[in-house]
Amino acid sequence: MGSVSLLRQFLVLAFSVILTISTPSAATSLPRTAPAQLHNGRSYISRLLDIPKAWASRRPRKDLSQWLNTHPKLVENLQRYENEVVIRFNVSTDTHEAALRKAIDQMLLDVWDFTNNYTDIRLEARRIRPLTGILPPSLQENYSVLIPDLARAVAATYPSDTPAHSIVQSLENDRSITPANDIPSPRRQGVDDIFFHDYQPLSVIYTWMKLLDSMFKGRGLVRLISIGKSFEGRDIPALRIGIPPSGETPGTGSKNTILITGGIHAREWISTSTANYVAWSFIRSVDSDPMITKILESFDIVFVPVLNPDGYVYTWEVDRLWRKSRQRTKMQYCPGFDLDHAFGYRWDANHHQTEPCSESYGGDQPFQAVEAAQLANWARNETKNGVNFVGYIDLHSYSQQVLYPYAYSCAVHPPNLENLQEVAMNLAKHMRLSNGESYTTTSACEGAAVDDISTDRQPTRHKTRVEAGGGAAIDYIFHEFGAHYSYQIKLRDTGSYGFLLPSEQIIPTGEEVFQAMKFFGDYLLGNNGHETWSDSVTDESQDKQANLAPGDVDRVELRRRRRRSALGEHKK
């Protein structure tokens, strides 16, 4: 067997190894003690070759009771969702939305999603009648049940059983033999997506990120970095992916950078899995797709799959539907901040939430949430070192939407609104072309309702939202760091599963976003998302003559002018 084939097989098998741990754990690193019988004097490769046999012993869980028998710790946790449902109110007027907002605040309800057309709410079935009792008559019967058995839906998102728990120790002990400089870019072989067949706990994600770092940093493609520490002291790791210029030490340059975050809200597991999937897709495509190569030569892409690690661990061990961080607040029994309302730009817009028990509570001052402050500090330090953020993608769920700034107000528009809208529509288009799923586009301020407020001088109109929009990450990164193309993408689905998207949809969702990111990178290169390889060579030589660096905002506009000029001459 040739060395390249052997290394490729090692890569596939190594990812299979990581999946042998999927039981939630409070630890952020994997155990380092393996049973003696795993070694037996056998070689590392022969032990790895046995892993597919162990993996093949996995069987899909047939029903909830069978699965719970193998996960006794979660039985008690699932009881919290007994008799809970998710309902959808159809919202057709500003008055309806304002009435819902008032009821939600009064009853401290968990809003799952809201748009201009509907609002999804999780609550105990017995609370539906009290809720409708305080709503206008036109809303009292204007709802439907989306998820009638929340406990069952929650249980279905946890991974199926995996054997050979401690084989990962073999990988941890012997991984140093990996010749990082010679590892080829992996190809699609079906099994290489095995990491994405289930949602993964934090410990497995961390090990997977370390594995990618050790395999590919020798060629300068991947570098594992740290954004900072969470409130509970967990690391917030990130993967910096890019091809360094010749002669430059990987990760030390000042390339234009695209930032992609996931897991800001702990329960949105698909956002974390998608960030990881897109990172992996860029890595494995670098030697086979000229467009990916061009993008990674021009930009670094920083993936932060779990910005809220404390909350993410809590969703695995205690409350699958926990949204916020786990930081202490002024109210002892209501911990946690909504990180997407904790950033410093227009933090207090639209009457920010002051109730710590609310799911959208962002704190009593900007950056009170540790994790939001850590991301902002890291980004600020990057800019001081010459990094220029040109794009930001914040992954969330659910509702299949592409949202652009501003989130804090619908009355104020960003100066490049037309370009933001154009790119948003193309992101949605490329996701639809991938798997046929439709994504809508709108401003992140959507969901605003209007109340009439009269004063002695004149009547005014004051915008109220189902959820306050100030302090959003996309507004902050857009405004403070000049990432002119900042978006929040709400992933699958549109409500049938909500935050409890089946694991079978991880890969299709990841593929949708990967195709969108290919367009995004190409657009930022100035090619309007449909560059041919010959075009890129010509444009690069012209850019050198114009003394423009790859990814410059001026370069984007210059290329468009060139193309418009060329089209005009052709018509003549």
Coordinates of C-alpha atoms in Angstrom, one line a residue:
M1 CA 0.0 0.0 0.0
G2 CA 1.4 3.4 -1.0
S3 CA 2.1 6.0 1.7
V4 CA -0.6 8.4 0.4
S5 CA -3.2 5.6 0.5
L6 CA -2.1 4.6 4.0
L7 CA -2.3 8.2 5.2
R8 CA -5.7 8.7 3.7
Q9 CA -6.9 5.5 5.4
F10 CA -5.5 6.7 8.6
L11 CA -7.4 10.0 8.3
V12 CA -10.7 8.1 7.7
L13 CA -10.1 5.7 10.6
A14 CA -9.0 8.5 12.9
F15 CA -12.3 10.3 12.5
S16 CA -14.1 7.0 13.2
V17 CA -12.1 6.8 16.4
I18 CA -13.3 10.1 17.7
L19 CA -16.9 9.1 17.3
T20 CA -16.4 6.2 19.8
I21 CA -17.0 8.8 22.5
S22 CA -20.4 10.4 22.4
T23 CA -21.5 10.2 26.0
P24 CA -21.8 13.7 27.5
S25 CA -19.1 14.6 30.0
A26 CA -18.4 17.7 32.1
A27 CA -14.7 17.5 31.2
T28 CA -13.4 19.4 28.2
S29 CA -10.7 16.9 27.5
L30 CA -10.9 13.2 26.9
P31 CA -9.7 10.6 29.5
R32 CA -6.1 9.6 29.2
T33 CA -6.3 6.0 30.6
A34 CA -7.0 3.1 28.3
P35 CA -7.6 -0.5 29.3
A36 CA -4.5 -2.6 29.0
Q37 CA -6.2 -5.2 26.7
L38 CA -6.4 -2.6 23.9
H39 CA -2.7 -2.7 23.4
N40 CA -1.8 -6.4 23.5
G41 CA 1.5 -5.7 21.7
R42 CA -0.4 -5.0 18.5
S43 CA 0.6 -2.2 16.2
Y44 CA -1.1 1.1 16.1
I45 CA -2.3 0.6 12.5
S46 CA -3.7 -2.9 13.2
R47 CA -5.7 -1.5 16.2
L48 CA -7.1 1.3 13.9
L49 CA -8.1 -1.2 11.3
D50 CA -10.3 -2.9 13.9
I51 CA -12.3 0.3 14.5
P52 CA -14.7 0.0 11.5
K53 CA -15.7 -3.4 13.0
A54 CA -16.6 -1.8 16.3
W55 CA -18.3 1.0 14.5
A56 CA -20.4 -1.4 12.5
S57 CA -21.9 -2.7 15.7
R58 CA -23.8 0.5 16.1
R59 CA -27.5 0.1 15.5
P60 CA -30.1 2.8 15.1
R61 CA -32.3 3.2 18.2
K62 CA -35.7 1.7 17.6
D63 CA -37.6 3.6 20.2
L64 CA -37.2 6.0 23.0
S65 CA -37.5 3.5 25.9
Q66 CA -34.7 1.3 24.4
W67 CA -32.4 4.3 24.1
L68 CA -33.1 5.6 27.6
N69 CA -32.1 2.3 29.1
T70 CA -28.6 2.9 28.0
H71 CA -28.5 6.5 29.1
P72 CA -29.9 6.5 32.7
K73 CA -28.5 9.9 33.6
L74 CA -30.7 11.6 31.0
V75 CA -34.0 10.0 32.1
E76 CA -34.3 12.5 34.9
N77 CA -33.3 15.4 32.7
L78 CA -35.9 14.5 30.1
Q79 CA -38.6 14.6 32.7
R80 CA -38.4 18.4 32.7
Y81 CA -40.0 18.4 29.2
E82 CA -42.9 16.2 30.2
N83 CA -46.2 17.7 29.0
E84 CA -44.4 20.5 27.3
V85 CA -45.3 21.5 23.7
V86 CA -44.3 24.1 21.1
I87 CA -47.1 26.1 19.6
R88 CA -47.1 28.6 16.7
F89 CA -49.2 31.8 16.7
N90 CA -49.9 33.3 13.3
V91 CA -49.1 37.0 13.5
S92 CA -50.8 39.2 11.0
T93 CA -50.7 42.7 12.5
D94 CA -48.5 44.9 14.6
T95 CA -51.1 44.8 17.4
H96 CA -50.9 41.0 17.5
E97 CA -47.1 41.1 17.9
A98 CA -47.3 43.8 20.6
A99 CA -49.8 41.7 22.5
L100 CA -47.7 38.6 22.3
R101 CA -44.6 40.5 23.4
K102 CA -46.5 41.7 26.5
A103 CA -47.8 38.2 27.3
I104 CA -44.3 36.7 26.8
D105 CA -42.7 39.1 29.2
Q106 CA -45.5 38.7 31.7
M107 CA -45.3 34.9 31.7
L108 CA -41.6 34.6 31.0
L109 CA -42.2 32.3 28.1
D110 CA -39.5 30.7 25.9
V111 CA -39.7 32.2 22.4
W112 CA -38.2 29.7 19.9
D113 CA -38.6 31.8 16.8
F114 CA -40.4 34.9 15.5
T115 CA -40.8 36.4 12.1
N116 CA -43.3 38.9 10.6
N117 CA -45.7 36.0 10.1
Y118 CA -45.5 33.8 13.1
T119 CA -44.1 33.4 16.7
D120 CA -43.2 30.0 18.1
I121 CA -43.4 29.5 21.9
R122 CA -42.5 26.6 24.1
L123 CA -44.6 26.1 27.2
E124 CA -46.4 23.5 29.3
A125 CA -49.6 22.4 27.8
R126 CA -51.5 23.5 30.9
R127 CA -50.3 27.1 30.4
I128 CA -51.9 27.5 26.9
R129 CA -55.2 28.5 28.3
P130 CA -53.8 31.2 30.7
L131 CA -51.7 32.5 27.8
T132 CA -54.6 32.8 25.3
G133 CA -56.7 34.3 28.1
I134 CA -54.6 37.5 28.1
L135 CA -54.4 37.8 24.3
P136 CA -56.8 39.6 22.0
P137 CA -59.8 37.5 20.9
S138 CA -58.4 37.4 17.3
L139 CA -55.3 35.5 18.6
Q140 CA -56.9 33.2 21.1
E141 CA -57.6 30.5 18.6
N142 CA -55.1 31.5 16.0
Y143 CA -52.4 29.0 16.9
S144 CA -51.3 25.4 16.1
V145 CA -49.2 22.8 17.8
L146 CA -45.8 22.2 16.2
I147 CA -44.3 19.7 18.6
P148 CA -46.9 17.8 20.7
D149 CA -44.3 15.7 22.6
L150 CA -41.3 17.7 23.4
A151 CA -39.6 15.0 25.6
R152 CA -39.5 12.5 22.7
A153 CA -38.3 15.1 20.3
V154 CA -35.4 16.1 22.7
A155 CA -34.4 12.5 23.2
A156 CA -34.1 11.9 19.5
T157 CA -31.3 14.4 19.1
Y158 CA -28.8 12.6 21.3
P159 CA -26.4 10.3 19.6
S160 CA -27.0 6.6 19.3
D161 CA -24.8 4.3 21.4
T162 CA -21.1 3.8 20.4
P163 CA -18.8 1.1 21.6
A164 CA -15.1 0.9 22.2
H165 CA -15.2 4.1 24.3
S166 CA -11.5 4.1 25.3
I167 CA -10.0 3.5 21.8
V168 CA -9.6 7.2 21.6
Q169 CA -6.7 6.8 24.1
S170 CA -4.8 5.0 21.4
L171 CA -5.2 8.0 19.1
E172 CA -4.2 10.4 21.8
N173 CA -1.1 8.4 22.7
D174 CA 0.1 7.6 19.2
R175 CA -1.0 10.6 17.2
S176 CA 2.5 12.0 17.2
I177 CA 3.5 9.5 14.5
T178 CA 1.3 11.4 12.0
P179 CA 3.6 12.9 9.3
A180 CA 1.8 16.3 9.2
N181 CA 3.8 17.6 6.3
D182 CA 2.8 14.7 4.1
I183 CA -0.9 14.4 4.9
P184 CA -2.9 14.9 1.7
S185 CA -6.1 16.8 1.5
P186 CA -8.8 14.1 2.1
R187 CA -11.4 13.3 -0.5
R188 CA -15.0 12.4 -0.2
Q189 CA -15.3 8.7 0.5
G190 CA -18.6 8.5 2.3
V191 CA -17.1 7.3 5.5
D192 CA -15.1 10.5 6.0
D193 CA -18.3 12.3 6.9
I194 CA -18.9 9.9 9.8
F195 CA -18.1 12.5 12.4
F196 CA -21.2 14.3 11.2
H197 CA -23.6 11.4 11.5
D198 CA -24.5 12.5 15.0
Y199 CA -24.3 15.7 17.1
Q200 CA -21.2 15.5 19.2
P201 CA -20.5 16.6 22.8
L202 CA -17.9 19.2 23.6
S203 CA -15.1 16.8 24.5
V204 CA -15.3 15.1 21.1
I205 CA -15.4 18.4 19.3
Y206 CA -12.3 19.6 21.0
T207 CA -10.4 16.4 20.2
W208 CA -11.5 16.6 16.6
M209 CA -10.3 20.1 16.3
K210 CA -6.9 19.1 17.8
L211 CA -6.7 16.3 15.4
L212 CA -7.2 18.6 12.4
D213 CA -4.6 20.9 13.8
S214 CA -2.0 18.2 14.2
M215 CA -2.7 16.8 10.7
F216 CA -2.6 19.9 8.6
K217 CA -0.7 22.6 10.4
G218 CA 2.5 21.1 9.0
R219 CA 1.5 22.4 5.6
G220 CA 0.3 25.7 7.0
L221 CA -3.4 25.0 6.2
V222 CA -4.9 24.7 9.7
R223 CA -4.0 26.4 13.0
L224 CA -5.8 25.8 16.3
I225 CA -6.1 29.0 18.2
S226 CA -7.9 30.2 21.3
I227 CA -10.5 33.0 21.5
G228 CA -10.3 33.0 25.3
K229 CA -12.0 31.4 28.3
S230 CA -15.6 31.0 29.2
F231 CA -17.1 32.0 32.5
E232 CA -16.6 28.5 33.9
G233 CA -13.0 28.4 32.6
R234 CA -13.5 26.3 29.4
D235 CA -11.4 27.1 26.4
I236 CA -13.1 28.7 23.4
P237 CA -11.1 27.2 20.5
A238 CA -11.1 28.2 16.9
L239 CA -9.7 26.8 13.6
R240 CA -7.9 29.3 11.5
I241 CA -7.8 27.9 7.9
G242 CA -5.9 29.5 5.1
I243 CA -2.9 29.1 2.8
P244 CA -0.1 31.3 4.0
P245 CA 1.9 33.4 1.5
S246 CA 5.2 31.8 0.4
G247 CA 7.9 32.3 3.0
E248 CA 5.5 33.5 5.7
T249 CA 5.0 31.6 9.0
P250 CA 1.5 30.1 9.1
G251 CA -0.9 32.1 11.2
T252 CA 1.4 35.1 11.7
G253 CA 0.3 37.3 8.7
S254 CA -2.3 39.9 8.3
K255 CA -4.5 38.4 5.7
N256 CA -8.1 39.6 5.2
T257 CA -10.2 37.4 7.4
I258 CA -13.7 35.9 7.4
L259 CA -15.1 35.0 10.8
I260 CA -17.7 32.3 11.2
T261 CA -19.2 31.6 14.6
G262 CA -21.6 28.9 15.9
G263 CA -23.1 27.9 19.2
I264 CA -23.8 31.4 20.5
H265 CA -27.1 29.9 21.7
A266 CA -26.3 26.6 23.4
R267 CA -29.4 24.6 22.3
E268 CA -28.8 25.4 18.6
W269 CA -26.6 22.3 18.0
I270 CA -27.0 22.4 14.3
S271 CA -25.1 25.7 14.2
T272 CA -22.1 24.1 15.9
S273 CA -22.2 21.0 13.6
T274 CA -22.5 23.2 10.6
A275 CA -19.5 25.4 11.5
N276 CA -17.4 22.2 11.9
Y277 CA -18.7 20.7 8.6
V278 CA -17.9 23.8 6.6
A279 CA -14.4 24.0 8.1
W280 CA -13.9 20.3 7.2
S281 CA -15.2 20.9 3.7
F282 CA -12.8 23.7 3.1
I283 CA -9.9 21.6 4.3
R284 CA -10.7 18.5 2.2
S285 CA -11.4 20.5 -0.9
V286 CA -8.3 22.6 -1.0
D287 CA -6.3 20.4 -3.4
S288 CA -9.3 19.5 -5.6
D289 CA -11.3 22.7 -6.0
P290 CA -9.4 25.7 -7.6
M291 CA -12.0 28.1 -6.2
I292 CA -11.4 26.9 -2.6
T293 CA -7.7 27.2 -3.2
K294 CA -8.1 30.7 -4.5
I295 CA -10.3 31.7 -1.5
L296 CA -7.9 30.3 1.0
E297 CA -4.9 31.9 -0.6
S298 CA -6.7 35.3 -0.4
F299 CA -8.4 34.9 3.0
D300 CA -8.0 33.3 6.4
I301 CA -11.3 31.8 7.6
V302 CA -11.7 31.6 11.4
F303 CA -14.2 29.1 12.6
V304 CA -15.5 29.3 16.2
P305 CA -17.9 26.4 16.4
V306 CA -18.8 26.8 20.1
L307 CA -18.7 30.4 21.4
N308 CA -20.8 29.3 24.4
P309 CA -19.1 26.1 25.7
D310 CA -20.6 26.3 29.2
G311 CA -24.1 26.4 27.9
Y312 CA -23.4 23.7 25.3
V313 CA -22.1 21.3 28.0
Y314 CA -25.2 22.1 30.0
T315 CA -27.5 21.1 27.1
W316 CA -25.8 17.7 27.1
E317 CA -25.9 17.1 30.8
V318 CA -28.9 18.9 32.2
D319 CA -31.2 20.9 30.0
R320 CA -31.2 20.2 26.2
L321 CA -33.1 23.4 25.5
W322 CA -30.8 25.8 27.5
R323 CA -30.2 28.9 25.5
K324 CA -28.0 31.3 27.4
S325 CA -24.5 31.1 29.0
R326 CA -24.0 29.8 32.5
Q327 CA -22.7 33.0 34.1
R328 CA -24.1 34.2 37.4
T329 CA -26.5 37.1 37.3
K330 CA -28.0 39.5 39.9
M331 CA -30.7 36.9 40.5
Q332 CA -29.4 33.7 42.1
Y333 CA -31.9 31.3 40.5
C334 CA -31.7 32.7 37.0
P335 CA -28.2 32.3 35.6
G336 CA -27.0 33.1 32.1
F337 CA -26.8 35.8 29.5
D338 CA -28.1 35.8 26.0
L339 CA -24.8 36.3 24.2
D340 CA -26.5 37.7 21.1
H341 CA -27.8 40.6 23.2
A342 CA -24.5 41.2 25.1
F343 CA -22.3 43.0 22.5
G344 CA -21.6 46.7 22.8
Y345 CA -23.1 48.2 19.7
R346 CA -26.6 49.7 20.4
W347 CA -26.8 47.4 23.4
D348 CA -29.7 49.4 25.0
A349 CA -31.7 49.8 21.9
N350 CA -35.4 49.0 21.8
H351 CA -35.9 48.7 25.6
H352 CA -33.5 45.9 26.3
Q353 CA -34.6 43.0 28.5
T354 CA -33.9 43.7 32.2
E355 CA -35.3 40.5 33.6
P356 CA -32.6 37.9 34.3
C357 CA -35.0 35.1 34.1
S358 CA -35.9 36.0 30.5
E359 CA -34.3 33.9 27.7
S360 CA -33.2 37.1 25.9
Y361 CA -31.5 38.8 28.9
G362 CA -28.2 40.2 27.7
G363 CA -27.0 41.7 31.0
D364 CA -27.2 45.1 32.8
Q365 CA -24.4 46.6 30.7
P366 CA -22.6 45.8 27.5
F367 CA -20.1 42.9 27.5
Q368 CA -21.2 41.8 31.0
A369 CA -21.3 38.3 29.4
V370 CA -17.7 36.9 29.5
E371 CA -17.9 35.0 26.2
A372 CA -19.1 38.1 24.3
A373 CA -16.3 40.2 25.8
Q374 CA -13.7 37.5 24.9
L375 CA -14.7 37.4 21.3
A376 CA -14.6 41.2 21.1
N377 CA -11.2 41.4 22.8
W378 CA -9.8 38.8 20.5
A379 CA -11.1 40.5 17.4
R380 CA -9.8 43.9 18.6
N381 CA -6.3 42.3 19.1
E382 CA -6.4 40.8 15.7
T383 CA -7.1 44.2 14.1
K384 CA -4.2 45.7 16.0
N385 CA -2.0 43.1 14.5
G386 CA -3.1 44.0 11.0
V387 CA -6.0 41.7 10.4
N388 CA -8.9 43.1 8.4
F389 CA -12.3 41.5 8.9
V390 CA -14.1 41.5 5.6
G391 CA -16.9 39.2 6.4
Y392 CA -18.8 37.7 9.3
I393 CA -21.2 34.7 9.4
D394 CA -23.1 34.0 12.6
L395 CA -24.8 30.6 12.4
H396 CA -28.0 30.0 14.3
S397 CA -31.3 28.1 14.1
Y398 CA -34.0 27.9 13.1
S399 CA -36.3 29.4 10.3
Q400 CA -34.1 29.2 7.2
Q401 CA -33.3 32.9 6.9
V402 CA -30.4 35.0 5.9
L403 CA -30.4 38.2 8.0
Y404 CA -28.3 41.3 7.6
P405 CA -27.7 44.4 9.8
Y406 CA -29.1 46.1 11.6
A407 CA -30.7 44.0 14.2
Y408 CA -31.2 46.8 16.7
S409 CA -33.6 48.9 14.6
C410 CA -35.6 48.8 11.4
A411 CA -35.5 52.7 11.3
V412 CA -31.8 52.8 10.6
H413 CA -30.2 51.3 7.5
P414 CA -26.5 50.4 7.0
P415 CA -24.7 52.5 4.3
N416 CA -24.2 49.4 2.0
L417 CA -27.7 48.1 2.4
E418 CA -28.1 47.4 -1.3
N419 CA -24.9 45.2 -1.4
L420 CA -25.9 43.4 1.8
Q421 CA -29.3 42.6 0.2
E422 CA -27.7 41.4 -3.0
V423 CA -25.3 39.1 -1.2
A424 CA -28.0 37.8 1.1
M425 CA -30.2 36.8 -1.8
N426 CA -27.2 35.0 -3.4
L427 CA -26.4 33.2 -0.2
A428 CA -30.0 32.0 -0.1
K429 CA -29.9 31.1 -3.7
H430 CA -26.8 28.9 -3.4
M431 CA -28.2 27.1 -0.3
R432 CA -31.3 26.4 -2.3
L433 CA -29.4 25.1 -5.3
S434 CA -27.5 22.7 -3.0
N435 CA -30.5 20.7 -1.6
G436 CA -33.6 22.5 -2.7
E437 CA -34.3 24.1 0.7
S438 CA -35.6 27.7 0.4
Y439 CA -34.1 30.4 2.6
T440 CA -35.6 33.8 2.9
T441 CA -33.8 37.1 3.3
T442 CA -34.6 40.1 5.4
S443 CA -33.1 42.6 7.8
A444 CA -32.2 41.2 11.2
C445 CA -34.5 43.8 12.8
E446 CA -37.6 41.9 11.5
G447 CA -40.2 41.0 14.0
A448 CA -40.7 44.7 15.0
A449 CA -44.2 45.6 16.1
V450 CA -45.5 49.1 16.4
D451 CA -47.3 50.7 19.4
D452 CA -48.9 54.1 19.3
I453 CA -47.5 56.4 21.9
S454 CA -49.1 59.8 22.3
T455 CA -47.4 62.8 24.0
D456 CA -48.7 66.2 24.7
R457 CA -46.9 67.5 21.7
Q458 CA -47.7 64.9 19.0
P459 CA -48.4 61.3 18.6
T460 CA -45.4 59.1 17.9
R461 CA -44.9 55.5 16.9
H462 CA -42.5 53.4 19.0
K463 CA -41.2 50.1 17.8
T464 CA -41.5 47.1 20.1
R465 CA -40.2 43.6 19.3
V466 CA -41.1 40.2 20.4
E467 CA -37.4 40.0 21.3
A468 CA -35.2 43.1 21.8
G469 CA -32.6 43.4 19.0
G470 CA -29.9 45.5 20.7
G471 CA -26.4 44.2 21.3
A472 CA -26.4 41.7 18.4
A473 CA -23.1 40.1 17.3
I474 CA -23.6 41.0 13.6
D475 CA -24.2 44.6 14.4
Y476 CA -21.1 44.8 16.5
I477 CA -18.8 43.1 14.1
F478 CA -20.2 45.0 11.2
H479 CA -19.9 48.4 12.9
E480 CA -16.8 48.1 15.1
F481 CA -14.5 46.1 12.9
G482 CA -15.7 47.1 9.4
A483 CA -16.8 43.6 8.3
H484 CA -19.0 45.1 5.6
Y485 CA -20.6 41.8 4.8
S486 CA -22.0 40.5 8.1
Y487 CA -24.9 38.0 8.2
Q488 CA -26.8 35.9 10.6
I489 CA -27.9 32.6 8.9
K490 CA -30.7 30.8 10.6
L491 CA -30.4 27.2 9.5
R492 CA -32.9 24.4 9.1
D493 CA -35.8 23.9 9.6
T494 CA -38.9 26.0 9.5
G495 CA -40.6 24.7 12.7
S496 CA -41.3 21.0 12.4
Y497 CA -38.4 20.2 14.6
G498 CA -37.1 23.6 15.6
F499 CA -34.0 23.4 17.7
L500 CA -34.3 19.6 17.7
L501 CA -33.3 19.0 14.1
P502 CA -32.6 15.3 13.5
S503 CA -29.0 14.4 13.1
E504 CA -29.7 13.0 9.6
Q505 CA -30.0 16.7 8.5
I506 CA -26.5 17.7 9.7
I507 CA -24.7 16.9 6.4
P508 CA -27.4 18.3 4.1
T509 CA -27.4 21.5 6.2
G510 CA -23.6 21.7 6.2
E511 CA -23.6 21.2 2.4
E512 CA -26.0 24.1 2.0
V513 CA -23.8 26.5 4.0
F514 CA -20.6 25.3 2.4
Q515 CA -21.9 26.1 -1.1
A516 CA -23.0 29.5 0.2
M517 CA -19.6 30.1 1.7
K518 CA -18.0 29.3 -1.7
F519 CA -20.1 32.0 -3.2
F520 CA -19.3 34.3 -0.3
G521 CA -15.6 33.9 -0.7
D522 CA -15.8 34.4 -4.5
Y523 CA -17.9 37.5 -4.1
L524 CA -15.4 39.0 -1.7
L525 CA -12.8 38.4 -4.3
G526 CA -14.8 40.7 -6.5
N527 CA -16.2 38.1 -8.9
N528 CA -19.9 38.3 -8.1
G529 CA -19.9 34.7 -7.1
H530 CA -19.4 33.2 -10.6
E531 CA -15.7 33.4 -11.3
T532 CA -14.1 31.1 -13.8
W533 CA -10.5 29.9 -13.2
S534 CA -9.2 31.8 -16.2
D535 CA -10.9 35.0 -15.0
S536 CA -9.1 34.7 -11.6
V537 CA -5.7 34.5 -13.3
T538 CA -6.4 37.6 -15.4
D539 CA -7.9 39.5 -12.5
E540 CA -4.9 38.7 -10.3
S541 CA -2.4 40.1 -12.7
Q542 CA -4.6 43.2 -13.1
D543 CA -4.8 43.6 -9.4
K544 CA -1.0 43.5 -9.0
Q545 CA -0.8 46.3 -11.6
A546 CA -3.4 48.3 -9.6
N547 CA -1.4 47.6 -6.4
L548 CA -4.4 46.0 -4.6
A549 CA -4.2 43.2 -2.1
P550 CA -6.5 40.2 -2.4
G551 CA -9.8 40.8 -0.8
D552 CA -9.5 44.6 -0.6
V553 CA -13.0 46.2 -0.6
D554 CA -11.7 48.5 -3.3
R555 CA -10.7 45.4 -5.3
V556 CA -14.2 44.1 -5.2
E557 CA -15.6 47.3 -6.6
L558 CA -12.8 47.6 -9.2
R559 CA -13.5 44.2 -10.6
R560 CA -17.2 44.9 -10.9
R561 CA -16.3 48.1 -12.8
R562 CA -14.0 46.2 -15.1
R563 CA -16.7 43.6 -15.8
R564 CA -19.3 46.2 -16.4
S565 CA -17.0 48.1 -18.8
A566 CA -16.1 44.9 -20.6
L567 CA -19.8 44.0 -21.0
G568 CA -20.5 47.6 -22.3
E569 CA -17.7 47.3 -24.9
H570 CA -19.0 43.9 -26.0
K571 CA -22.5 45.3 -26.6
K572 CA -21.1 48.1 -28.7

